[in-house]
Short mmCIF file of C-alpha atoms and ligand atoms in Angstrom, two decimals:
data_model
loop_
_atom_site.label_atom_id
_atom_site.label_comp_id
_atom_site.label_asym_id
_atom_site.label_seq_id
_atom_site.Cartn_x
_atom_site.Cartn_y
_atom_site.Cartn_z
CA MET A 1 -15.72 30.40 -20.84
CA THR A 2 -14.84 31.07 -24.63
CA THR A 3 -13.96 28.16 -26.94
CA THR A 4 -12.24 28.30 -30.17
CA THR A 5 -12.72 25.67 -32.71
CA PHE A 6 -9.75 26.80 -34.51
CA ASN A 7 -7.30 23.38 -35.72
CA PRO A 8 -3.30 24.25 -35.88
CA SER A 9 -2.74 22.03 -38.08
CA SER A 10 -5.24 23.81 -40.79
CA ILE A 11 -2.68 26.30 -40.82
CA GLN A 12 -0.06 25.64 -42.74
CA LEU A 13 2.98 27.45 -42.78
CA GLN A 14 5.74 27.88 -45.59
CA ARG A 15 8.14 25.10 -44.49
CA GLY A 16 10.67 26.44 -42.64
CA THR A 17 11.77 25.76 -38.98
CA PHE A 18 11.31 26.95 -36.14
CA TYR A 19 13.33 27.21 -31.97
CA THR A 20 12.13 27.41 -28.86
CA ALA A 21 13.89 28.23 -25.84
CA VAL A 22 12.25 28.90 -22.07
CA TRP A 23 12.83 30.96 -19.45
CA GLY A 24 11.19 30.32 -16.32
CA CYS A 25 9.44 28.23 -14.46
CA GLN A 26 7.75 24.57 -15.15
CA MET A 27 4.92 26.42 -16.04
CA ASN A 28 6.60 27.83 -18.96
CA VAL A 29 8.58 24.66 -19.93
CA TYR A 30 5.05 23.13 -20.12
CA ASP A 31 3.73 25.93 -23.06
CA GLY A 32 6.96 25.32 -24.14
CA GLU A 33 6.19 21.96 -24.60
CA ARG A 34 2.97 22.19 -26.21
CA ILE A 35 3.93 25.31 -28.88
CA SER A 36 7.02 22.61 -30.41
CA ASP A 37 3.71 20.65 -30.90
CA LEU A 38 1.95 22.57 -31.67
CA LEU A 39 4.61 24.55 -34.63
CA SER A 40 5.34 21.16 -35.90
CA ALA A 41 1.71 20.58 -36.27
CA THR A 42 1.54 23.34 -39.08
CA GLY A 43 4.30 21.31 -41.38
CA LEU A 44 7.40 23.32 -39.46
CA GLN A 45 10.65 21.32 -38.13
CA GLN A 46 11.77 21.92 -34.70
CA SER A 47 15.80 22.57 -34.52
CA ASN A 48 17.58 22.35 -31.80
CA GLU A 49 19.85 25.37 -32.14
CA PRO A 50 18.83 29.00 -33.48
CA ARG A 51 21.07 29.24 -35.99
CA GLY A 52 19.16 29.49 -39.02
CA ALA A 53 15.85 29.12 -37.54
CA ASN A 54 13.15 31.12 -39.72
CA VAL A 55 10.24 30.90 -36.48
CA ILE A 56 12.66 31.84 -33.44
CA VAL A 57 10.19 31.27 -29.76
CA LEU A 58 11.04 32.96 -27.04
CA VAL A 59 8.45 31.91 -23.73
CA THR A 60 10.12 34.37 -21.16
CA CYS A 61 9.38 35.02 -17.28
CA ALA A 62 8.90 38.87 -15.62
CA VAL A 63 9.04 36.99 -12.15
CA ARG A 64 12.54 39.03 -11.36
CA ALA A 65 14.23 41.84 -13.02
CA LYS A 66 17.38 40.11 -14.15
CA ALA A 67 14.46 36.80 -15.75
CA GLU A 68 13.88 40.07 -18.35
CA ASP A 69 16.82 41.47 -19.19
CA LYS A 70 18.55 37.83 -19.78
CA VAL A 71 15.73 37.72 -23.20
CA PHE A 72 17.18 40.65 -24.39
CA ASN A 73 20.29 40.23 -23.75
CA GLN A 74 19.63 36.84 -25.83
CA LEU A 75 18.66 38.90 -28.68
CA LEU A 76 21.44 41.23 -28.79
CA SER A 77 24.12 38.22 -28.68
CA TRP A 78 22.53 36.55 -31.25
CA ARG A 79 21.79 39.49 -33.68
CA HIS A 80 26.26 40.27 -32.80
CA GLN A 81 26.95 36.85 -33.63
CA GLY A 82 24.49 36.78 -37.56
CA ILE A 83 22.53 33.52 -35.40
CA ILE A 84 19.17 35.61 -36.35
CA ASP A 85 18.06 38.69 -38.52
CA ASP A 86 16.43 40.56 -40.46
CA HIS A 87 14.27 37.75 -41.81
CA THR A 88 14.01 35.85 -38.34
CA ILE A 89 10.54 35.86 -36.73
CA ILE A 90 11.03 36.06 -33.68
CA ALA A 91 8.19 35.77 -31.03
CA LEU A 92 8.11 36.51 -27.77
CA GLY A 93 5.60 35.04 -25.03
CA GLY A 94 5.75 33.57 -21.48
CA CYS A 95 4.96 36.35 -18.75
CA VAL A 96 7.02 39.02 -20.32
CA GLY A 97 4.98 39.32 -23.06
CA ALA A 98 1.77 39.39 -21.02
CA GLU A 99 3.38 42.19 -18.93
CA LEU A 100 4.62 44.66 -21.70
CA ALA A 101 2.92 43.85 -24.83
CA ASP A 102 3.02 46.60 -27.65
CA LYS A 103 6.19 48.51 -25.94
CA LEU A 104 8.66 45.15 -26.89
CA VAL A 105 8.33 45.64 -30.57
CA GLU A 106 9.67 49.30 -29.17
CA LEU A 107 11.85 48.12 -27.18
CA ASN A 108 13.64 45.73 -29.67
CA SER A 109 13.17 45.81 -33.54
CA ASP A 110 14.00 42.49 -33.51
CA ILE A 111 10.36 41.23 -32.06
CA LYS A 112 7.58 40.94 -34.61
CA ILE A 113 5.33 39.07 -32.59
CA VAL A 114 4.18 39.35 -28.83
CA PHE A 115 1.72 36.75 -27.00
CA GLY A 116 1.18 35.67 -23.31
CA PRO A 117 0.59 33.06 -21.44
CA ARG A 118 -2.91 32.46 -22.34
CA THR A 119 -2.53 32.85 -25.69
CA ALA A 120 0.53 30.64 -27.12
CA HIS A 121 -2.38 28.85 -28.73
CA ARG A 122 -2.43 31.28 -31.27
CA LEU A 123 0.92 31.64 -32.45
CA PRO A 124 0.14 30.06 -36.16
CA GLN A 125 -2.07 32.36 -36.82
CA LEU A 126 -0.04 35.01 -35.12
CA ILE A 127 2.79 33.91 -37.52
CA ALA A 128 0.47 33.24 -40.66
CA GLN A 129 -0.96 37.39 -40.46
CA TYR A 130 2.71 38.96 -39.78
CA LEU A 131 3.78 36.68 -42.67
CA HIS A 132 0.78 38.35 -44.71
CA GLU A 133 0.87 41.75 -43.40
CA GLY A 134 4.42 42.52 -42.74
CA ARG A 135 3.96 44.50 -39.76
CA PRO A 136 4.19 43.59 -35.84
CA GLN A 137 1.07 41.05 -34.16
CA ILE A 138 0.61 41.70 -30.46
CA ALA A 139 -1.89 39.35 -28.88
CA VAL A 140 -1.67 38.72 -25.09
CA ASN A 141 -5.18 38.22 -23.71
CA ALA A 142 -7.60 35.71 -24.46
CA ASP A 143 -9.69 33.46 -21.59
CA ALA A 144 -7.22 31.53 -19.52
CA LEU A 145 -8.55 27.89 -20.54
CA GLU A 146 -9.19 28.56 -24.11
CA LYS A 147 -5.30 27.77 -24.93
CA PHE A 148 -6.00 24.51 -23.26
CA ASP A 149 -9.14 23.54 -25.47
CA ALA A 150 -7.23 24.89 -28.74
CA LEU A 151 -3.76 23.07 -28.21
CA PRO A 152 -3.25 19.50 -30.05
CA ALA A 153 -2.59 16.53 -28.54
CA GLN A 154 0.43 16.08 -26.24
CA GLY A 155 3.69 14.78 -28.11
CA ALA A 156 5.95 12.42 -26.81
CA ARG A 157 7.76 13.07 -22.94
CA GLY A 158 10.12 10.83 -21.75
CA VAL A 159 8.70 9.44 -18.46
CA SER A 160 7.85 11.98 -16.96
CA ALA A 161 5.22 14.77 -18.23
CA PHE A 162 4.18 17.98 -17.32
CA VAL A 163 0.44 18.86 -16.82
CA THR A 164 -0.70 22.17 -16.09
CA ILE A 165 -4.34 22.04 -14.30
CA MET A 166 -4.93 25.92 -13.71
CA GLU A 167 -4.05 29.31 -15.26
CA GLY A 168 -2.81 31.98 -13.19
CA CYS A 169 -2.97 33.42 -9.63
CA SER A 170 -5.47 35.52 -7.65
CA ASN A 171 -3.43 35.80 -4.38
CA LYS A 172 -1.01 39.35 -5.44
CA CYS A 173 1.64 38.61 -2.66
CA SER A 174 2.48 41.85 -2.62
CA TYR A 175 6.29 41.75 -4.54
CA CYS A 176 4.86 39.10 -7.20
CA ILE A 177 4.75 39.70 -10.67
CA VAL A 178 2.24 36.65 -11.61
CA PRO A 179 -1.25 37.86 -11.64
CA TYR A 180 -0.51 40.69 -13.76
CA THR A 181 0.98 38.67 -16.32
CA ARG A 182 -0.63 34.89 -16.27
CA GLY A 183 -3.91 36.70 -14.69
CA SER A 184 -6.86 35.63 -12.37
CA GLU A 185 -6.68 31.82 -11.21
CA GLU A 186 -8.90 29.02 -13.08
CA SER A 187 -9.25 25.43 -13.22
CA ARG A 188 -9.11 23.44 -16.08
CA THR A 189 -12.08 20.24 -15.54
CA LEU A 190 -11.41 17.14 -14.37
CA GLU A 191 -12.19 15.55 -17.43
CA SER A 192 -10.08 17.71 -19.57
CA ILE A 193 -6.63 17.11 -17.40
CA ILE A 194 -7.57 13.21 -16.67
CA GLU A 195 -7.56 13.05 -21.12
CA GLU A 196 -4.30 14.39 -21.21
CA ILE A 197 -2.96 12.51 -18.40
CA GLU A 198 -3.99 8.92 -20.28
CA GLY A 199 -2.41 10.74 -23.49
CA HIS A 200 0.72 10.64 -22.03
CA VAL A 201 0.47 7.45 -19.89
CA SER A 202 -0.48 5.64 -23.78
CA ASN A 203 2.84 7.09 -24.73
CA GLY A 204 4.89 5.64 -22.10
CA VAL A 205 4.90 8.32 -19.64
CA LYS A 206 5.24 7.03 -15.86
CA GLU A 207 5.04 10.17 -14.03
CA ILE A 208 2.85 13.42 -14.16
CA HIS A 209 4.16 16.47 -12.63
CA LEU A 210 0.88 18.66 -11.64
CA LEU A 211 1.92 21.87 -12.12
CA GLY A 212 -0.26 25.71 -11.43
CA GLN A 213 0.44 28.90 -9.68
CA ASN A 214 -1.06 27.65 -6.51
CA VAL A 215 -1.83 23.93 -7.26
CA ASN A 216 -3.86 23.30 -3.51
CA SER A 217 -6.54 26.17 -4.75
CA TYR A 218 -7.61 23.76 -7.24
CA ARG A 219 -11.30 23.75 -8.44
CA GLY A 220 -12.43 22.56 -11.32
CA LEU A 221 -15.77 20.59 -12.80
CA ASN A 222 -15.99 16.99 -12.67
CA ALA A 223 -18.16 15.40 -15.80
CA LYS A 224 -21.37 16.34 -13.59
CA GLY A 225 -20.34 19.75 -13.34
CA GLN A 226 -20.11 19.53 -9.60
CA LEU A 227 -17.05 21.79 -8.46
CA VAL A 228 -14.65 19.34 -6.97
CA HIS A 229 -10.85 20.41 -4.65
CA PHE A 230 -7.30 19.09 -5.86
CA SER A 231 -7.90 15.68 -2.98
CA THR A 232 -10.26 14.89 -5.33
CA LEU A 233 -7.74 15.31 -8.49
CA LEU A 234 -4.81 13.56 -6.98
CA TYR A 235 -7.29 10.41 -5.98
CA SER A 236 -8.63 10.27 -10.02
CA VAL A 237 -5.54 10.58 -11.41
CA ALA A 238 -3.87 7.96 -9.31
CA ALA A 239 -6.84 6.38 -10.53
CA VAL A 240 -5.44 6.12 -14.02
CA GLU A 241 -3.55 3.03 -15.04
CA GLY A 242 -0.12 3.33 -15.18
CA VAL A 243 0.70 6.36 -13.46
CA GLU A 244 2.98 5.12 -11.20
CA ARG A 245 4.56 8.71 -9.44
CA ILE A 246 2.68 11.99 -9.16
CA ARG A 247 4.11 15.25 -8.16
CA PHE A 248 2.62 18.78 -7.75
CA THR A 249 4.11 22.33 -8.04
CA THR A 250 3.35 24.92 -6.40
CA SER A 251 1.50 24.65 -3.40
CA ASN A 252 0.40 28.00 -1.20
CA PRO A 253 0.91 27.10 2.41
CA MET A 254 -2.22 29.01 3.50
CA GLU A 255 -4.81 26.26 1.11
CA PHE A 256 -2.57 23.09 2.35
CA THR A 257 -5.97 21.68 3.31
CA ASP A 258 -6.06 18.11 5.71
CA ASP A 259 -7.71 16.91 2.44
CA ILE A 260 -5.18 16.68 1.29
CA ILE A 261 -2.71 15.71 3.72
CA GLU A 262 -5.02 12.60 3.69
CA ALA A 263 -4.12 11.88 0.70
CA ILE A 264 -0.96 12.29 1.07
CA GLY A 265 -1.09 9.29 3.28
CA PHE A 266 -3.49 7.14 1.65
CA LEU A 267 -2.29 7.90 -1.62
CA PRO A 268 1.85 6.05 -2.13
CA THR A 269 1.42 7.20 -6.12
CA ILE A 270 2.28 10.70 -4.98
CA ALA A 271 5.76 11.41 -4.15
CA ASN A 272 8.36 11.13 -1.62
CA HIS A 273 8.86 15.33 -1.77
CA VAL A 274 6.54 18.02 -1.36
CA HIS A 275 7.79 21.89 -1.72
CA ILE A 276 5.55 24.37 -0.33
CA PRO A 277 7.38 28.25 -0.60
CA VAL A 278 7.02 29.70 2.60
CA GLN A 279 8.96 32.80 1.71
CA SER A 280 10.28 34.27 4.81
CA GLY A 281 9.88 32.75 8.82
CA SER A 282 8.72 36.46 10.30
CA ASP A 283 5.54 36.91 10.66
CA ARG A 284 5.76 40.78 10.12
CA ILE A 285 6.93 39.89 6.44
CA LEU A 286 4.55 37.25 5.85
CA LYS A 287 1.80 40.14 6.42
CA LEU A 288 3.83 42.84 4.58
CA MET A 289 3.83 39.30 1.48
CA HIS A 290 0.65 38.93 2.39
CA ARG A 291 0.75 35.54 2.08
CA ARG A 292 -1.93 35.09 4.83
CA TYR A 293 -0.26 32.76 7.65
CA SER A 294 2.38 32.82 9.60
CA ALA A 295 5.48 30.83 10.64
CA ASN A 296 4.39 28.78 13.27
CA ASP A 297 1.44 27.85 10.39
CA TYR A 298 3.81 27.19 8.24
CA ARG A 299 5.82 24.28 11.39
CA ARG A 300 2.71 22.51 11.67
CA LEU A 301 1.91 22.36 8.08
CA ILE A 302 4.90 20.11 7.75
CA ALA A 303 4.46 18.73 10.98
CA LYS A 304 1.10 17.33 9.49
CA ILE A 305 2.64 16.01 6.49
CA ARG A 306 5.72 14.38 8.28
CA ALA A 307 2.81 12.79 10.63
CA VAL A 308 1.01 11.42 7.85
CA ARG A 309 4.74 10.06 5.45
CA PRO A 310 7.58 10.98 7.97
CA ASP A 311 10.10 10.44 6.03
CA ILE A 312 8.90 13.04 3.07
CA HIS A 313 11.45 15.87 1.83
CA VAL A 314 10.15 19.33 1.86
CA SER A 315 11.76 22.49 -0.58
CA SER A 316 10.83 25.57 -0.59
CA ASP A 317 10.77 29.46 -1.88
CA PHE A 318 12.38 32.06 -0.22
CA ILE A 319 12.48 36.02 -0.71
CA VAL A 320 15.41 38.27 0.90
CA GLY A 321 15.59 41.60 1.96
CA PHE A 322 12.14 42.32 1.23
CA PRO A 323 11.83 45.95 1.49
CA GLY A 324 12.03 46.64 5.54
CA GLU A 325 13.36 43.21 6.62
CA THR A 326 15.46 43.87 10.04
CA ASP A 327 18.08 41.64 11.09
CA GLU A 328 15.54 40.00 13.26
CA ASP A 329 12.78 39.27 10.46
CA PHE A 330 16.41 37.92 8.40
CA ALA A 331 17.01 35.62 12.14
CA ALA A 332 13.78 33.56 12.08
CA THR A 333 13.78 33.38 8.43
CA MET A 334 17.14 31.60 9.71
CA GLN A 335 15.38 30.12 12.72
CA LEU A 336 12.72 28.30 10.69
CA ALA A 337 15.07 26.60 8.02
CA GLU A 338 16.78 25.55 10.86
CA ASP A 339 14.06 23.64 12.18
CA ILE A 340 12.61 22.34 9.58
CA GLY A 341 15.49 21.00 7.02
CA PHE A 342 14.87 21.55 3.75
CA ASP A 343 15.75 19.85 0.62
CA GLN A 344 17.46 22.08 -2.55
CA SER A 345 15.37 24.89 -2.17
CA PHE A 346 15.00 28.34 -4.40
CA SER A 347 16.36 31.31 -2.80
CA PHE A 348 16.47 34.83 -4.32
CA ILE A 349 16.59 38.49 -3.39
CA TYR A 350 13.43 40.09 -3.20
CA SER A 351 13.25 42.34 -7.19
CA LYS A 352 11.54 45.10 -7.30
CA ARG A 353 8.37 44.62 -9.98
CA PRO A 354 6.68 47.73 -11.51
CA GLY A 355 2.95 47.79 -10.51
CA THR A 356 3.41 45.50 -7.77
CA PRO A 357 2.54 46.97 -3.93
CA ALA A 358 5.73 45.75 -2.49
CA ALA A 359 7.14 48.24 -5.30
CA GLU A 360 6.08 51.20 -3.54
CA MET A 361 7.37 50.32 0.05
CA ASP A 362 10.35 51.99 1.38
CA ASP A 363 13.10 49.49 1.07
CA PRO A 364 16.29 51.40 3.51
CA VAL A 365 17.84 47.52 3.14
CA ALA A 366 21.34 48.01 1.34
CA LEU A 367 22.14 45.33 -1.94
CA GLU A 368 25.20 44.24 0.45
CA VAL A 369 23.62 43.49 3.42
CA LYS A 370 20.92 41.97 1.70
CA LYS A 371 23.65 40.02 -0.29
CA GLU A 372 25.28 38.29 3.12
CA ARG A 373 22.03 37.34 4.27
CA LEU A 374 20.86 35.26 1.29
CA TYR A 375 25.07 33.64 1.28
CA GLN A 376 24.35 32.31 5.16
CA LEU A 377 20.78 31.01 4.03
CA GLN A 378 22.00 29.28 0.86
CA ALA A 379 25.09 28.33 3.10
CA LEU A 380 22.38 26.92 6.00
CA LEU A 381 20.08 25.45 3.09
CA GLU A 382 22.92 23.65 1.51
CA ARG A 383 23.84 22.14 4.71
CA SER A 384 19.61 21.05 5.33
CA ALA A 385 19.91 19.05 1.40
CA ALA A 386 23.34 17.53 1.94
CA ALA A 387 22.20 16.00 5.51
CA ASN A 388 18.81 14.74 4.19
CA ALA A 389 20.55 13.50 0.83
CA GLN A 390 22.98 11.41 3.71
CA ARG A 391 20.03 9.63 5.22
CA LEU A 392 19.40 8.01 1.48
CA TYR A 393 22.96 6.35 2.49
CA GLY A 394 22.93 2.91 1.83
CA THR A 395 18.85 2.18 0.93
CA VAL A 396 17.42 1.21 -1.75
CA GLN A 397 14.89 3.47 -3.26
CA GLU A 398 12.72 2.96 -6.22
CA VAL A 399 13.90 5.46 -9.45
CA LEU A 400 13.03 5.89 -12.27
CA VAL A 401 15.27 6.10 -15.30
CA GLU A 402 14.98 9.32 -17.29
CA GLY A 403 17.71 9.20 -19.45
CA LEU A 404 21.58 9.21 -20.13
CA SER A 405 23.62 11.21 -17.74
CA ARG A 406 24.32 14.67 -19.22
CA LYS A 407 28.33 14.08 -17.98
CA ASN A 408 29.22 10.34 -18.94
CA SER A 409 26.85 9.21 -21.55
CA ALA A 410 28.19 5.91 -20.40
CA GLU A 411 25.78 6.04 -17.17
CA LEU A 412 21.42 6.49 -17.30
CA LYS A 413 20.09 8.84 -14.95
CA ALA A 414 16.94 7.74 -12.54
CA ARG A 415 15.19 10.41 -9.93
CA THR A 416 14.33 9.33 -6.79
CA SER A 417 10.37 9.94 -5.21
CA SER A 418 12.40 12.31 -2.98
CA ASN A 419 13.76 14.11 -6.01
CA HIS A 420 17.34 13.62 -6.36
CA ILE A 421 19.11 12.26 -9.15
CA VAL A 422 20.64 8.90 -8.95
CA VAL A 423 23.53 8.38 -11.44
CA LEU A 424 23.55 4.80 -12.28
CA ASP A 425 25.93 1.65 -14.41
CA GLY A 426 22.61 0.37 -16.69
CA SER A 427 22.21 -0.84 -20.23
CA PRO A 428 19.97 1.78 -22.17
CA GLU A 429 17.23 -0.07 -22.50
CA LEU A 430 16.23 0.56 -18.86
CA ILE A 431 15.31 4.50 -19.92
CA GLY A 432 12.31 5.04 -19.29
CA GLN A 433 11.38 2.19 -16.71
CA GLN A 434 11.21 1.86 -13.11
CA ALA A 435 13.80 0.14 -11.43
CA PHE A 436 15.40 -0.42 -8.24
CA VAL A 437 18.90 1.29 -6.32
CA LYS A 438 21.29 0.99 -3.80
CA ILE A 439 22.24 4.15 -2.91
CA THR A 440 26.24 3.75 -3.47
CA GLN A 441 27.62 7.54 -2.81
CA VAL A 442 26.07 10.52 -1.64
CA MET A 443 27.67 14.00 -3.79
CA ALA A 444 26.73 17.83 -3.35
CA HIS A 445 24.15 17.59 -5.73
CA THR A 446 23.61 13.62 -7.19
CA LEU A 447 23.71 11.04 -6.13
CA LYS A 448 25.18 7.50 -6.69
CA GLY A 449 24.14 3.85 -7.17
CA GLU A 450 23.71 0.41 -8.18
CA LEU A 451 20.66 -1.31 -10.07
CA VAL A 452 19.41 -3.90 -7.70
CA HIS A 453 16.89 -5.13 -9.45
CA VAL A 454 13.81 -4.03 -12.24
N1 SAH B 501 3.38 30.83 -6.95
C1 SAH B 501 4.39 30.23 -6.49
C2 SAH B 501 5.37 31.08 -6.83
C3 SAH B 501 5.55 31.09 -8.02
S1 SAH B 501 6.75 32.11 -7.95
C4 SAH B 501 4.31 30.61 -4.64
O1 SAH B 501 2.92 31.24 -4.44
O2 SAH B 501 4.40 29.76 -3.63
C5 SAH B 501 8.53 31.25 -7.86
C6 SAH B 501 9.24 32.30 -6.98
O3 SAH B 501 9.83 33.30 -7.16
C7 SAH B 501 8.57 32.42 -5.93
O4 SAH B 501 7.76 32.25 -5.08
C8 SAH B 501 9.31 33.53 -4.48
O5 SAH B 501 10.24 33.20 -4.23
C9 SAH B 501 9.62 34.03 -6.11
N2 SAH B 501 9.40 35.31 -5.95
C10 SAH B 501 8.56 36.12 -7.12
N3 SAH B 501 7.99 37.31 -7.20
C11 SAH B 501 9.39 37.57 -6.61
C12 SAH B 501 10.01 39.49 -6.20
N4 SAH B 501 9.91 40.81 -7.05
N5 SAH B 501 11.17 39.28 -6.02
C13 SAH B 501 12.39 38.21 -5.82
N6 SAH B 501 11.34 37.05 -5.82
C14 SAH B 501 10.51 36.63 -6.56
FE1 SF4 B 502 3.22 35.31 -6.66
FE2 SF4 B 502 1.95 34.73 -4.59
FE3 SF4 B 502 0.64 34.00 -6.84
FE4 SF4 B 502 2.68 32.76 -5.95
S1 SF4 B 502 0.87 32.85 -4.96
S2 SF4 B 502 2.17 33.22 -7.78
S3 SF4 B 502 3.88 33.76 -4.86
S4 SF4 B 502 0.95 35.79 -6.55
FE1 F3S B 503 8.21 33.31 -14.45
FE2 F3S B 503 5.76 33.95 -15.28
FE3 F3S B 503 6.22 31.44 -14.45
S1 F3S B 503 6.79 35.08 -14.38
S2 F3S B 503 7.83 32.25 -13.10
S3 F3S B 503 7.06 31.90 -16.13
S4 F3S B 503 4.12 32.58 -14.27
#
């Protein structure tokens, strides 16, 4: 592993402002937050609107074709509205950066800098170099963990903070571009993760959300140089004084081992919600997806988790219309969703990603059929999420108060351990605190509650 001695604050950029826009998964949100810390350390001021910003950083997602299009459309619309001009330094990073690299500056001449998920920390250097040389700068390849060693300390994050514990993915599910954009899987050391968490706690963070494409395959070194598994990391995070709640995303059903299930049983700090993407309920499709578990393996896994936490909420990701998916395959997915009773989940129509094995598979199913299947699945998922939320009615829930409600700033927004948003009346002084709230109303996507005690 190579580490850099690069000190971001040693690069002082011209006085100016930067704006960041983030698409995609929580790992991108984490990278976007770290980029903000980094650019602030160089002397630039963060702006909350793109107009007038000297540097605009786009942290992009490539998981579906539409995710990419969104970025290009955004640039076009900023151009037309006069929000950006020839002097704006557009730095495009994230997964589209890694996927298309130097092609991007040919596709859109507004793009001056291209970086990837692994090179976010090099942004100040790339900006300085662009200003010096006046030509586009492209840097997408680096050691996976170099970024974490080179970034400055985390800034303040409110009551909940993301902490990326590993970079990349080596699973190579047949439809997925992530292993090609984020590279193969590498885990951070236990020490560096705990150090980052301690920093957050000293800034008032109470909930730690561990991130990785496949957190349950975490294999990091401890201070003695021994390899530790995800369950050990969970115990270590729970032992950090001040950590009141732990979440983790995403878990692959394949490696959700018994030691992790045991940790969920032992550690009340682990939130009462797990997100475990299943993708499909058909064994034939799961095989074609290269997911390495069957629908019944998934059912057994959820049953085991519910044996240690009977009321745990489970959410998932689904891909509908994978190449060659038949009515029978889809019926198996509906059956699985019916059997599990998921919470709010994500479901998308399969999107062909160039360079992945599934892109070469025959895909005779009409888009209209796929749309109809998606509609049916989403209706079922909505129904089960609503039924699960209804279970909370009349109960007293421990919540963390995240801030003011977006719809009505006279109300507070809080989050239950089960990952439901609750709005309630209360003093803004409660923001950042734990509170106990009685659930008085269950609406489609939020709950209403009354403060019982702090
Ligand atoms: N590592 C996680 C998923 C990361 S990508 C896991 O394996 O569970 C987030 C979600 O995007 C996936 O769970 C999948 O449902 C969806 N996705 C990935 N590639 C896709 C594609 N080509 N078309 C449609 N959805 C896709
Ligand atoms: Fe993609 Fe599969 Fe890795 Fe998830 S586990 S990021 S779906 S390759
Ligand atoms: Fe998208 Fe990259 Fe995350 S493709 S989902 S931003 S890992």
